[in-house]
Amino acid sequence: MTKHVTHWIGGKPHDGTAERQGDIYEPSTGTVSGKVDFAGRAEVDAAVAAAKAAFPGWRDASLSKRTKVLFRFRELVSEHRDELARLVSSEHGKVVSDAAGEVARGLEVVEFACGIPHLLKGGFSENVSSRVDAYSILQPLGVVAGITPFNFPVMVPMWMFPVAIACGNTFVLKPSEKDPSASVRMAELWAEAGLPDGVFNVVHGDKAAVDGLLHHDDVRAVSFVGSTPIARYIYETAARNGKRVQALGGAKNHMVVLPDADLDLAADAAVSAGFGSAGERCMAISVVVAVDPVGDELVGKVKERVARLKVGPGDDPESEMGPLVTRAHRDKVVSYLDGGVAQGATLAVDGRETPVPGDGFWLGPTVLDHVTPEMDAYRDEIFGPVLSVVRAGSYEEAMDLLNANPYGNGTAIFTNDGGAARRFQNEVEVGMVGINVPIPVPMAYYSFGGWKSSLFGDSHAHGMEGVHFYTRTKAVTARWLDPSHGGVNLGFPTSG
Ligand code: NAD
């Protein structure tokens, strides 16, 4: 029997009938494992109405009440970590250990949000004038929406909703229609944790559901993570409709390897960061920039490691890399192999030759060498297990290449020279930088976000930027008369 995934509205599964549905696949076999309901205007309206109705109560819930629910949610997600990981793996294709890692990284944001009493402290200045005090209050916005991509169905929503809810907002999540089940399981865990009905809602679907949120008058803010063209669309549309918006887009992450680097360390890093999760990570390394003369030796070491990578179904504990998310996406990724060769690159490793089980959405790890900036394989975000190697004559040439790239999500440098690393972190126009660390995903108490075409808006996700995004500041100036002065108003300059 195939599963049926529906919306979660007002603390329970939606009981309506869907006019449209989508297929959910099992990527390792290529079979349909279930159907997901797609929301139209009515379902979006119902979810936003539930969130709006829940807002006054949740906004007024004490900080200690909110924190208790967050701590309980943290415990429940932790207890169900393996179950969530298996759910993600079955719909996304990534190996279970990798999916468990995504749950763990999401949990870090829940833990950050457990500190909300401290994070929501405003400022206070006594006696800005005689018997006049000034202070600031951070207040929630109301109903906020999150629209998330397929590649981290637990972690990316958790970049958003723990902080939004801790700040006193109510939330409507529109997860990816490709792997929708984890979001509903998280909603159930919220309910079990004691979150009041309507504070966290889930609507499934595609553009129609997204547009319903973007045009809804009661949605105050929109957080988005996904590809750059959709991020731009979300940013422009939500802003035009008067909403606060942060939209994180696609990526093309470069890893620069300087001649003095430890090449074994760099090759290990390139392989794990290039092929983990089949390259379907916004922080995956997509381009290795080998600074002369290390190119050939580095590619040799990468090839040795790729040959040892175990490709197989996500639920096989032996597997290190699973399939891609859909057949269409796999076919698009494969097109860059012959396309790259036609434009002058060489296939150092051809992932089509990797033995794979069955008729799933498979492509083995692929290394495309001698890639140049004019090639499509360099210019496009491939978002699959294809590692391109570009040769650069010098550090300066490598830096020019990085800074000319339209994306600016993550990058890494491998070197043993502290001065070179320091210069790199200073000069590179990228939001998240790793030094001998290939995937520099910030901890929850820092904020996650790229530059240039990898982010539209000015707030990164989680950390203090998340708190800032999900609150409005109110500045209060207050005068209380001192009874010792007989209640006489002794004056306060009102100008200025
Ligand atoms: P996507 O842009 O196709 O979809 C993201 C969300 O937008 C989904 O919920 C989807 O249903 C919705 N959507 C898709 N088309 C739409 C349309 N025309 N109008 C309105 N909404 C639409 O992205 P994806 O394929 O799910 O995820 C992969 C992309 O996400 C990659 O580009 C990756 O780099 C990016 N990503 C970025 C980050 C980051 O932090 N910058 C993190 C994860 C993923």
Coordinates of C-alpha atoms and ligand atoms in Angstrom, one line a residue:
M1 CA 0.0 0.0 0.0
T2 CA 1.3 3.5 -0.8
K3 CA 1.3 6.2 1.7
H4 CA -0.8 9.4 1.6
V5 CA 0.7 12.6 3.0
T6 CA -1.6 15.5 3.7
H7 CA -1.5 19.0 5.2
W8 CA -1.3 19.7 9.0
I9 CA -3.6 22.5 9.9
G10 CA -4.6 23.7 13.4
G11 CA -3.0 20.8 15.2
K12 CA -4.3 17.9 13.1
P13 CA -4.1 16.4 9.7
H14 CA -6.3 18.1 7.1
D15 CA -9.5 16.1 6.4
G16 CA -10.4 17.7 3.0
T17 CA -10.0 16.1 -0.4
A18 CA -7.2 17.4 -2.6
E19 CA -7.9 18.6 -6.1
R20 CA -4.3 17.9 -7.1
Q21 CA -1.7 15.5 -5.8
G22 CA 2.0 14.7 -6.5
D23 CA 3.9 11.4 -6.6
I24 CA 6.4 10.6 -3.9
Y25 CA 9.3 8.4 -5.1
E26 CA 11.6 6.0 -3.6
P27 CA 14.8 7.2 -5.4
S28 CA 16.8 4.0 -5.0
T29 CA 14.2 1.9 -6.8
G30 CA 12.5 4.6 -8.9
T31 CA 9.1 3.5 -7.8
V32 CA 6.2 5.6 -6.5
S33 CA 5.9 5.1 -2.7
G34 CA 3.0 7.5 -2.1
K35 CA 1.0 10.6 -2.9
V36 CA 1.1 14.0 -1.4
D37 CA -1.9 16.4 -1.5
F38 CA -1.2 19.8 -3.2
A39 CA -2.7 22.8 -1.5
G40 CA -4.8 25.4 -3.4
R41 CA -6.1 28.7 -2.2
A42 CA -8.6 27.1 0.3
E43 CA -6.0 25.0 2.1
V44 CA -3.5 27.9 2.3
D45 CA -6.3 30.1 3.6
A46 CA -7.2 27.5 6.2
A47 CA -3.6 27.1 7.4
V48 CA -3.0 30.9 7.6
A49 CA -6.3 31.3 9.4
A50 CA -5.3 28.7 12.0
A51 CA -2.0 30.4 12.5
K52 CA -3.6 33.8 12.8
A53 CA -6.1 32.5 15.4
A54 CA -3.3 30.9 17.4
F55 CA -1.1 34.0 17.4
P56 CA -2.6 36.1 20.2
G57 CA -2.3 33.2 22.7
W58 CA 1.2 32.2 21.6
R59 CA 2.4 35.8 21.5
D60 CA 1.3 36.1 25.1
A61 CA 2.6 32.8 26.3
S62 CA 5.3 33.4 28.9
L63 CA 8.9 32.9 27.9
S64 CA 9.2 30.1 30.3
K65 CA 6.2 28.3 28.8
R66 CA 7.6 28.7 25.3
T67 CA 11.0 27.4 26.5
K68 CA 9.4 24.4 28.1
V69 CA 7.8 23.4 24.8
L70 CA 11.0 24.0 22.9
F71 CA 13.0 21.8 25.4
R72 CA 10.4 19.1 25.1
F73 CA 10.4 19.3 21.3
R74 CA 14.2 19.0 21.4
E75 CA 14.0 15.8 23.4
L76 CA 11.3 14.3 21.1
V77 CA 13.3 15.0 17.9
S78 CA 16.4 13.6 19.5
E79 CA 14.5 10.4 20.5
H80 CA 13.1 10.1 17.0
R81 CA 16.3 11.0 15.2
D82 CA 16.7 7.6 13.6
E83 CA 13.0 7.4 12.5
L84 CA 13.3 10.9 10.9
A85 CA 16.5 10.0 9.2
R86 CA 15.0 6.9 7.7
L87 CA 12.0 8.9 6.5
V88 CA 14.2 11.4 4.8
S89 CA 16.4 8.8 3.3
S90 CA 13.4 6.9 1.8
E91 CA 12.1 10.0 0.0
H92 CA 15.3 11.9 -0.7
G93 CA 17.8 9.0 -1.3
K94 CA 20.6 10.2 0.9
V95 CA 22.2 7.6 3.1
V96 CA 20.6 7.2 6.6
S97 CA 23.8 8.3 8.4
D98 CA 23.9 11.5 6.4
A99 CA 20.2 12.1 7.1
A100 CA 20.8 11.6 10.8
G101 CA 23.5 14.3 10.5
E102 CA 21.0 16.7 9.0
V103 CA 18.6 16.0 12.0
A104 CA 21.5 16.7 14.4
R105 CA 22.3 20.0 12.7
G106 CA 18.7 21.0 12.8
L107 CA 18.6 20.2 16.5
E108 CA 21.3 22.7 17.1
V109 CA 19.0 25.4 16.0
V110 CA 16.3 24.1 18.4
E111 CA 18.9 24.2 21.1
F112 CA 19.8 27.8 20.2
A113 CA 16.1 28.7 20.3
C114 CA 15.8 27.2 23.8
G115 CA 17.8 30.2 24.9
I116 CA 15.1 32.6 23.7
P117 CA 14.6 34.3 27.1
H118 CA 18.1 35.6 26.8
L119 CA 17.9 36.3 23.1
L120 CA 14.8 38.5 23.4
K121 CA 16.2 40.9 26.0
G122 CA 15.8 44.5 24.9
G123 CA 17.9 47.5 26.0
F124 CA 17.1 49.9 28.9
S125 CA 18.4 53.4 29.5
E126 CA 17.5 55.0 32.8
N127 CA 17.1 58.7 33.1
V128 CA 17.5 59.8 29.5
S129 CA 15.8 62.9 30.9
S130 CA 14.5 63.7 34.4
R131 CA 12.5 60.7 35.5
V132 CA 12.3 59.5 31.9
D133 CA 13.5 56.1 30.8
A134 CA 14.0 54.6 27.3
Y135 CA 13.8 51.0 26.4
S136 CA 13.3 48.6 23.6
I137 CA 11.0 45.6 23.2
L138 CA 11.3 42.8 20.6
Q139 CA 7.9 41.7 19.5
P140 CA 6.8 38.9 17.1
L141 CA 5.5 39.7 13.6
G142 CA 2.5 37.4 13.5
V143 CA 2.0 34.7 10.9
V144 CA 5.2 33.9 9.1
A145 CA 5.8 31.4 6.3
G146 CA 8.7 29.1 5.4
I147 CA 9.2 27.6 1.9
T148 CA 11.9 25.0 1.8
P149 CA 13.9 22.8 -0.7
F150 CA 14.0 19.1 -1.2
N151 CA 17.6 18.6 -0.2
F152 CA 17.3 19.0 3.6
P153 CA 13.7 18.3 4.5
V154 CA 14.4 18.4 8.3
M155 CA 17.4 20.8 8.7
V156 CA 16.4 23.7 6.5
P157 CA 12.9 24.1 8.0
M158 CA 14.6 23.9 11.3
W159 CA 16.7 26.9 10.3
M160 CA 13.5 28.8 10.4
F161 CA 10.6 27.5 12.6
P162 CA 12.4 27.0 16.0
V163 CA 13.5 30.6 16.1
A164 CA 10.3 32.0 14.6
I165 CA 8.1 30.1 17.1
A166 CA 10.4 30.9 20.0
C167 CA 10.0 34.6 19.2
G168 CA 6.2 34.3 19.5
N169 CA 5.2 34.0 15.9
T170 CA 3.0 31.3 14.4
F171 CA 4.3 29.4 11.4
V172 CA 3.1 27.9 8.1
L173 CA 5.7 25.6 6.4
K174 CA 5.5 24.8 2.7
P175 CA 8.1 22.0 2.4
S176 CA 9.3 20.5 -0.9
E177 CA 6.7 18.3 -2.5
K178 CA 9.5 15.8 -3.3
D179 CA 10.0 14.6 0.3
P180 CA 7.1 15.9 2.3
S181 CA 6.7 13.3 5.1
A182 CA 9.4 14.6 7.6
S183 CA 7.6 17.9 7.9
V184 CA 4.4 16.2 9.0
R185 CA 6.3 14.0 11.5
M186 CA 7.8 17.2 13.0
A187 CA 4.4 18.7 13.3
E188 CA 3.2 15.6 15.2
L189 CA 6.3 16.0 17.5
W190 CA 5.5 19.6 18.1
A191 CA 1.9 18.7 19.1
E192 CA 3.3 16.0 21.5
A193 CA 5.6 18.6 23.0
G194 CA 2.6 20.7 23.9
L195 CA 2.7 23.4 21.2
P196 CA -0.8 24.9 21.0
D197 CA -2.8 24.0 17.9
G198 CA -2.3 26.3 15.0
V199 CA 1.2 27.6 16.0
F200 CA 2.9 25.2 13.5
N201 CA 1.1 24.3 10.3
V202 CA 2.2 22.5 7.1
V203 CA 0.7 23.0 3.6
H204 CA 2.1 20.8 0.8
G205 CA 2.2 21.6 -2.8
D206 CA 3.9 23.5 -5.6
K207 CA 3.8 27.0 -7.1
A208 CA 0.0 27.4 -6.3
A209 CA 0.6 26.9 -2.6
V210 CA 3.7 29.2 -2.6
D211 CA 1.8 31.9 -4.5
G212 CA -1.1 31.6 -2.0
L213 CA 1.3 32.4 0.8
L214 CA 3.1 35.2 -1.1
H215 CA -0.2 37.0 -1.8
H216 CA -1.9 36.4 1.6
D217 CA -2.5 39.6 3.5
D218 CA -2.1 37.9 6.9
V219 CA 1.4 36.5 6.1
R220 CA 3.8 39.0 7.6
A221 CA 7.2 37.5 6.6
V222 CA 8.5 34.8 4.2
S223 CA 11.7 32.8 4.6
F224 CA 12.7 30.9 1.6
V225 CA 15.6 28.5 0.7
G226 CA 15.9 27.0 -2.8
S227 CA 17.3 27.7 -6.2
T228 CA 18.3 31.2 -7.3
P229 CA 15.6 31.8 -9.9
I230 CA 12.8 30.9 -7.4
A231 CA 14.6 32.8 -4.6
R232 CA 14.6 36.0 -6.8
Y233 CA 10.9 35.5 -7.6
I234 CA 10.0 35.0 -3.9
Y235 CA 12.0 38.0 -2.9
E236 CA 10.4 40.3 -5.5
T237 CA 6.9 39.0 -5.0
A238 CA 6.8 39.0 -1.3
A239 CA 8.5 42.4 -1.0
R240 CA 6.0 43.8 -3.5
N241 CA 3.2 42.5 -1.3
G242 CA 4.7 44.4 1.7
K243 CA 6.2 41.4 3.5
R244 CA 9.5 41.0 5.2
V245 CA 11.5 38.5 3.2
Q246 CA 14.8 36.5 3.3
A247 CA 15.4 34.3 0.3
L248 CA 18.5 32.0 0.2
G249 CA 19.4 30.8 -3.3
G250 CA 21.6 28.4 -5.2
A251 CA 25.3 27.9 -5.0
K252 CA 28.5 27.0 -6.8
N253 CA 31.0 26.4 -4.1
H254 CA 34.7 26.5 -4.9
M255 CA 37.5 24.8 -3.0
V256 CA 40.9 26.4 -3.6
V257 CA 43.9 24.1 -3.1
L258 CA 47.2 26.0 -2.7
P259 CA 50.5 24.3 -3.6
D260 CA 51.5 24.1 0.1
A261 CA 48.3 22.3 1.1
D262 CA 48.3 18.8 2.6
L263 CA 47.0 17.1 -0.6
D264 CA 45.7 14.0 1.2
L265 CA 43.6 16.1 3.5
A266 CA 42.4 18.2 0.5
A267 CA 41.5 15.1 -1.5
D268 CA 39.6 13.6 1.4
A269 CA 37.7 16.9 1.8
A270 CA 37.0 17.2 -1.9
V271 CA 35.5 13.7 -2.1
S272 CA 33.4 14.0 1.0
A273 CA 32.2 17.5 0.3
G274 CA 31.7 16.8 -3.4
F275 CA 29.8 13.5 -3.2
G276 CA 28.2 13.5 0.2
S277 CA 24.4 13.4 -0.3
A278 CA 25.2 12.9 -4.0
G279 CA 26.3 16.5 -4.3
E280 CA 22.7 17.7 -3.5
R281 CA 23.8 20.1 -0.8
C282 CA 23.9 23.9 -1.1
M283 CA 27.3 23.7 0.6
A284 CA 28.6 20.9 -1.5
I285 CA 32.0 21.5 -3.2
S286 CA 31.3 21.8 -6.9
V287 CA 34.5 23.2 -8.2
V288 CA 38.1 22.4 -7.1
V289 CA 40.5 25.1 -8.0
A290 CA 43.9 23.5 -8.1
V291 CA 46.6 26.1 -8.1
D292 CA 49.7 25.1 -10.1
P293 CA 51.5 22.8 -9.9
V294 CA 49.2 20.5 -7.8
G295 CA 46.5 19.7 -10.3
D296 CA 47.6 16.3 -11.6
E297 CA 48.6 15.0 -8.2
L298 CA 45.4 16.2 -6.6
V299 CA 43.2 14.7 -9.3
G300 CA 45.1 11.4 -8.9
K301 CA 44.4 11.3 -5.2
V302 CA 40.7 12.2 -5.8
K303 CA 40.4 9.4 -8.3
E304 CA 41.9 6.9 -5.8
R305 CA 39.3 7.9 -3.2
V306 CA 36.4 7.9 -5.6
A307 CA 37.1 4.4 -6.6
R308 CA 36.6 3.3 -3.0
L309 CA 33.3 5.1 -2.5
K310 CA 30.4 2.7 -1.9
V311 CA 27.3 3.7 -3.9
G312 CA 24.1 2.1 -2.9
P313 CA 20.6 2.5 -1.3
G314 CA 20.4 4.9 1.6
D315 CA 19.2 2.3 4.0
D316 CA 22.2 0.0 3.4
P317 CA 24.7 0.8 6.2
E318 CA 27.5 0.1 3.8
S319 CA 26.4 2.9 1.4
E320 CA 28.3 6.1 1.4
M321 CA 26.4 7.8 -1.5
G322 CA 22.8 7.2 -2.6
P323 CA 20.8 8.1 -5.7
L324 CA 19.6 11.5 -6.9
V325 CA 16.2 12.8 -5.9
T326 CA 14.2 12.3 -9.2
R327 CA 14.8 10.8 -12.6
A328 CA 14.4 14.2 -14.3
H329 CA 17.1 15.7 -12.1
R330 CA 19.4 12.7 -12.6
D331 CA 19.1 13.1 -16.4
K332 CA 19.8 16.8 -16.2
V333 CA 22.9 16.1 -14.1
V334 CA 24.1 13.4 -16.6
S335 CA 23.7 15.9 -19.5
Y336 CA 26.7 17.9 -18.1
L337 CA 29.0 14.9 -18.6
D338 CA 28.9 14.7 -22.5
G339 CA 28.2 18.4 -22.6
G340 CA 31.4 19.1 -20.6
V341 CA 33.5 16.8 -22.8
A342 CA 32.0 18.4 -26.0
Q343 CA 33.2 21.8 -24.6
G344 CA 36.7 20.5 -23.9
A345 CA 36.7 19.0 -20.4
T346 CA 38.0 15.5 -19.7
L347 CA 36.1 12.8 -17.7
A348 CA 38.6 11.7 -15.1
V349 CA 35.9 9.5 -13.6
D350 CA 32.7 8.7 -15.4
G351 CA 29.9 8.1 -12.9
R352 CA 27.8 6.3 -15.5
E353 CA 30.2 3.4 -15.2
T354 CA 29.7 2.9 -11.5
P355 CA 27.9 -0.3 -10.8
V356 CA 24.5 0.6 -9.3
P357 CA 21.5 -1.5 -8.0
G358 CA 18.3 -1.5 -10.0
D359 CA 16.4 1.2 -11.9
G360 CA 16.6 4.0 -9.3
F361 CA 17.8 7.6 -10.0
W362 CA 21.5 6.6 -10.0
L363 CA 24.6 8.4 -11.1
G364 CA 28.0 7.5 -9.6
P365 CA 30.6 10.0 -8.5
T366 CA 32.0 11.9 -11.5
V367 CA 35.1 14.0 -11.9
L368 CA 35.3 16.4 -14.8
D369 CA 38.9 17.7 -15.2
H370 CA 40.3 20.6 -17.1
V371 CA 37.1 22.6 -16.8
T372 CA 37.2 26.3 -17.8
P373 CA 35.0 29.2 -16.8
E374 CA 33.2 29.3 -20.2
M375 CA 31.8 25.8 -19.9
D376 CA 28.2 25.1 -18.9
A377 CA 29.5 22.6 -16.3
Y378 CA 31.3 25.5 -14.6
R379 CA 28.6 28.2 -15.1
D380 CA 25.5 26.2 -14.0
E381 CA 24.7 24.9 -10.6
I382 CA 24.7 21.2 -11.4
F383 CA 23.5 20.0 -7.9
G384 CA 24.7 16.4 -8.3
P385 CA 27.7 14.2 -7.9
V386 CA 29.9 16.0 -10.4
L387 CA 33.1 17.5 -9.2
S388 CA 34.7 19.9 -11.7
V389 CA 38.5 20.6 -11.5
V390 CA 39.7 24.0 -12.7
R391 CA 43.5 24.7 -13.0
A392 CA 44.7 28.2 -11.9
G393 CA 48.2 29.6 -12.4
S394 CA 48.3 31.5 -9.1
Y395 CA 46.4 32.5 -5.9
E396 CA 45.4 35.7 -7.6
E397 CA 44.0 33.9 -10.6
A398 CA 42.0 31.6 -8.3
M399 CA 40.7 34.6 -6.3
D400 CA 39.6 36.4 -9.6
L401 CA 37.7 33.3 -10.6
L402 CA 35.9 33.0 -7.3
N403 CA 35.0 36.7 -7.1
A404 CA 33.7 36.7 -10.7
N405 CA 31.3 33.9 -10.0
P406 CA 27.7 35.1 -9.5
Y407 CA 27.2 32.8 -6.5
G408 CA 28.6 33.5 -3.1
N409 CA 27.3 30.8 -0.8
G410 CA 30.3 28.8 0.6
T411 CA 34.0 28.3 -0.2
A412 CA 37.0 26.7 1.3
I413 CA 40.8 27.1 1.0
F414 CA 43.3 24.4 1.7
T415 CA 46.7 25.6 2.7
N416 CA 49.3 25.4 5.5
D417 CA 50.1 29.1 5.2
G418 CA 48.2 31.2 7.8
G419 CA 48.9 34.4 6.0
A420 CA 47.4 33.1 2.7
A421 CA 44.4 31.8 4.6
R422 CA 43.9 35.2 6.3
R423 CA 44.2 37.0 3.0
F424 CA 41.7 34.6 1.4
Q425 CA 39.0 35.1 4.2
N426 CA 39.5 38.9 3.8
E427 CA 39.3 39.1 0.0
V428 CA 36.7 36.5 -1.0
E429 CA 33.2 37.7 -1.8
V430 CA 31.4 34.7 -0.3
G431 CA 29.2 34.5 2.8
M432 CA 30.7 31.3 4.5
V433 CA 34.4 30.5 4.4
G434 CA 36.2 27.4 5.4
I435 CA 39.9 27.2 6.1
N436 CA 41.0 23.5 5.8
V437 CA 37.3 22.8 6.4
P438 CA 35.4 21.9 3.2
I439 CA 31.8 22.5 4.3
P440 CA 31.8 25.5 6.6
V441 CA 28.2 25.4 7.7
P442 CA 28.0 27.9 10.6
M443 CA 26.9 26.7 14.1
A444 CA 23.3 27.6 15.1
Y445 CA 24.5 30.7 17.1
Y446 CA 26.1 32.2 14.0
S447 CA 23.9 32.8 11.0
F448 CA 23.7 30.9 7.7
G449 CA 23.7 32.7 4.5
G450 CA 25.6 33.5 1.3
W451 CA 26.3 36.6 -0.7
K452 CA 25.4 37.8 -4.2
S453 CA 23.0 35.5 -6.1
S454 CA 23.0 33.1 -3.1
L455 CA 20.9 35.4 -0.9
F456 CA 18.2 38.0 -1.6
G457 CA 17.4 40.1 1.4
D458 CA 19.7 41.2 4.2
S459 CA 19.0 38.6 6.9
H460 CA 20.8 35.3 7.1
A461 CA 19.1 32.3 8.7
H462 CA 19.1 31.4 12.4
G463 CA 21.5 32.9 15.0
M464 CA 20.9 36.5 16.0
E465 CA 20.0 37.4 12.4
G466 CA 17.1 34.9 12.7
V467 CA 15.9 36.5 15.9
H468 CA 16.2 39.9 14.2
F469 CA 14.2 38.7 11.2
Y470 CA 11.4 37.3 13.2
T471 CA 10.9 40.3 15.5
R472 CA 10.0 43.9 15.3
T473 CA 11.7 46.3 17.7
K474 CA 9.6 48.8 19.6
A475 CA 11.3 51.7 21.3
V476 CA 9.5 53.1 24.4
T477 CA 10.1 56.4 26.1
A478 CA 8.4 56.5 29.5
R479 CA 7.9 59.1 32.2
W480 CA 6.6 58.3 35.6
L481 CA 6.1 61.1 38.1
D482 CA 8.0 60.8 41.3
P483 CA 5.5 60.8 44.3
S484 CA 8.0 62.7 46.4
H485 CA 7.5 65.6 44.1
G486 CA 3.7 65.6 44.9
G487 CA 2.8 64.2 41.5
V488 CA 3.8 67.5 39.8
N489 CA 5.0 67.1 36.3
L490 CA 8.4 68.7 36.5
G491 CA 8.8 68.9 32.7
F492 CA 10.4 67.0 30.0
P493 CA 11.7 68.5 26.8
T494 CA 9.4 67.2 24.1
S495 CA 11.3 68.6 21.1
G496 CA 14.1 66.7 19.3
Ligands
NAD1 P1 13.5 24.9 -5.8 O1 13.9 26.3 -5.9 O2 13.1 24.1 -7.1 O3 12.3 24.7 -4.8 C1 12.4 25.3 -3.5 C2 10.9 25.5 -3.0 O4 10.3 26.4 -3.9 C3 10.1 24.2 -3.0 O5 9.3 24.2 -1.8 C4 9.3 24.3 -4.3 O6 8.0 23.6 -4.2 C5 9.1 25.8 -4.5 N1 9.0 26.1 -5.9 C6 9.5 25.5 -6.9 N2 9.2 26.1 -8.1 C7 8.5 27.2 -7.8 C8 7.8 28.2 -8.5 N3 8.0 28.3 -9.9 N4 7.2 29.2 -7.9 C9 7.0 29.1 -6.5 N5 7.6 28.2 -5.7 C10 8.3 27.2 -6.4 O7 14.8 24.1 -5.1 P2 15.0 22.6 -4.9 O8 15.3 21.9 -6.2 O9 13.9 22.0 -4.0 O10 16.3 22.6 -4.0 C11 17.6 22.7 -4.5 C12 18.1 24.2 -4.6 O11 18.0 24.8 -3.3 C13 19.5 24.3 -5.1 O12 19.6 25.4 -6.0 C14 20.3 24.6 -3.8 O13 21.5 25.3 -4.0 C15 19.3 25.4 -3.1 N6 19.6 25.4 -1.6 C16 20.1 26.5 -1.1 C17 20.4 26.6 0.2 C18 21.0 27.8 0.8 O14 21.2 27.8 2.0 N7 21.4 28.8 0.0 C19 20.2 25.5 1.0 C20 19.6 24.4 0.5 C21 19.3 24.3 -0.9

